[in-house]
Short mmCIF file of C-alpha atoms in Angstrom, two decimals:
data_model
loop_
_atom_site.label_atom_id
_atom_site.label_comp_id
_atom_site.label_asym_id
_atom_site.label_seq_id
_atom_site.Cartn_x
_atom_site.Cartn_y
_atom_site.Cartn_z
CA UNK I 1 -10.03 3.01 -10.97
CA UNK I 2 -8.51 2.87 -14.21
CA UNK I 3 -8.20 -0.79 -15.57
CA UNK I 4 -4.92 -2.56 -15.76
CA UNK I 5 -3.95 -5.17 -18.62
CA UNK I 6 -0.78 -7.61 -20.04
CA UNK I 7 0.40 -5.15 -22.35
CA UNK I 8 -1.36 -7.36 -25.61
CA UNK I 9 2.65 -6.67 -27.81
CA UNK I 10 3.98 -9.07 -25.73
CA UNK I 11 3.61 -12.83 -25.85
CA UNK I 12 6.59 -13.39 -23.31
CA UNK I 13 5.83 -14.84 -19.90
CA UNK I 14 6.38 -12.04 -18.07
CA UNK I 15 4.15 -9.03 -19.47
CA UNK I 16 4.45 -5.33 -18.57
CA UNK I 17 1.37 -4.24 -16.97
CA UNK I 18 -0.09 -1.48 -18.90
CA UNK I 19 -3.21 1.44 -18.44
CA UNK I 20 -4.68 3.24 -21.00
CA UNK I 21 -5.69 7.59 -19.86
CA UNK I 22 -6.85 9.30 -22.98
CA UNK I 23 -6.52 6.55 -25.59
CA UNK I 24 -2.80 6.95 -24.61
CA UNK I 25 -0.72 3.52 -23.68
CA UNK I 26 1.60 3.94 -20.30
CA UNK I 27 3.28 1.37 -18.30
CA UNK I 28 3.30 1.47 -14.63
CA UNK I 29 7.02 1.51 -12.88
CA UNK I 30 8.06 1.59 -9.80
CA UNK I 31 9.70 4.87 -8.83
CA UNK I 32 11.31 5.54 -5.12
CA UNK I 33 9.04 3.28 -4.03
CA UNK I 34 5.92 4.11 -5.43
CA UNK I 35 4.42 3.37 -8.95
CA UNK I 36 4.43 5.18 -11.38
CA UNK I 37 3.15 5.89 -15.43
CA UNK I 38 5.79 6.00 -18.40
CA UNK I 39 5.27 6.35 -21.60
CA UNK I 40 8.53 4.92 -22.82
CA UNK I 41 8.34 1.11 -23.64
CA UNK I 42 12.51 1.16 -23.14
CA UNK I 43 12.30 2.76 -19.00
CA UNK I 44 15.34 2.79 -17.00
CA UNK I 45 12.50 2.76 -13.96
CA UNK I 46 11.58 -1.08 -12.57
CA UNK I 47 8.81 -1.91 -15.03
CA UNK I 48 5.40 -3.66 -13.29
CA UNK I 49 4.86 -7.40 -14.88
CA UNK I 50 2.28 -9.77 -14.91
CA UNK I 51 3.67 -12.92 -14.59
CA UNK I 52 2.02 -15.53 -16.49
CA UNK I 53 1.25 -18.85 -14.06
CA UNK I 54 -1.42 -21.65 -15.50
CA UNK I 55 -5.04 -19.53 -15.63
CA UNK I 56 -3.86 -16.67 -13.21
CA UNK I 57 -0.99 -13.71 -12.88
CA UNK I 58 0.84 -12.69 -10.39
CA UNK I 59 2.11 -8.37 -10.45
CA UNK I 60 6.03 -8.42 -9.68
CA UNK I 61 8.53 -5.90 -10.11
CA UNK I 62 11.10 -8.12 -11.31
CA UNK I 63 12.61 -9.14 -7.60
CA UNK I 64 9.72 -9.01 -5.36
CA UNK I 65 5.74 -10.38 -5.94
CA UNK I 66 2.66 -7.25 -5.13
CA UNK I 67 1.01 -8.42 -1.55
CA UNK I 68 -1.83 -6.57 -0.54
CA UNK I 69 -2.43 -5.10 3.13
CA UNK I 70 -5.71 -4.15 5.37
CA UNK I 71 -7.25 -1.27 3.87
CA UNK I 72 -6.44 -2.71 0.09
CA UNK I 73 -3.19 -1.40 0.10
CA UNK I 74 -0.66 -2.80 -2.51
CA UNK I 75 2.88 -3.15 -1.86
CA UNK I 76 6.20 -5.47 -3.43
CA UNK I 77 7.39 -7.19 -0.25
CA UNK I 78 7.53 -10.88 -0.95
CA UNK I 79 8.81 -13.02 -3.08
CA UNK I 80 7.07 -16.72 -1.90
CA UNK I 81 4.21 -17.24 -4.10
CA UNK I 82 0.37 -16.80 -2.42
CA UNK I 83 -2.41 -18.16 -3.60
CA UNK I 84 -4.28 -14.65 -2.54
CA UNK I 85 -2.15 -12.74 -4.71
CA UNK I 86 -3.33 -14.42 -7.77
CA UNK I 87 -5.37 -12.49 -10.03
CA UNK I 88 -7.26 -13.66 -13.03
CA UNK I 89 -7.15 -10.48 -15.88
CA UNK I 90 -10.77 -10.85 -17.76
#
């Protein structure tokens, strides 16, 4: 398990989702229906973003929101904001 966090250098409402691996920061991107990592801040792939909504965040690919499935999987398949898909960033 790797912590995912909003880009600390981006102060917009929608902040790219990032991870740090071996001291290097990567952005989460959606490519071919899967989530991948990109070291490029100007990537052409769909960037996964944290959308700030008050005290919590939603996770989006820019057009669809992430929703959780039974068993722990997360997919991008809804445009409806549901209370159980709100995340708190620690």
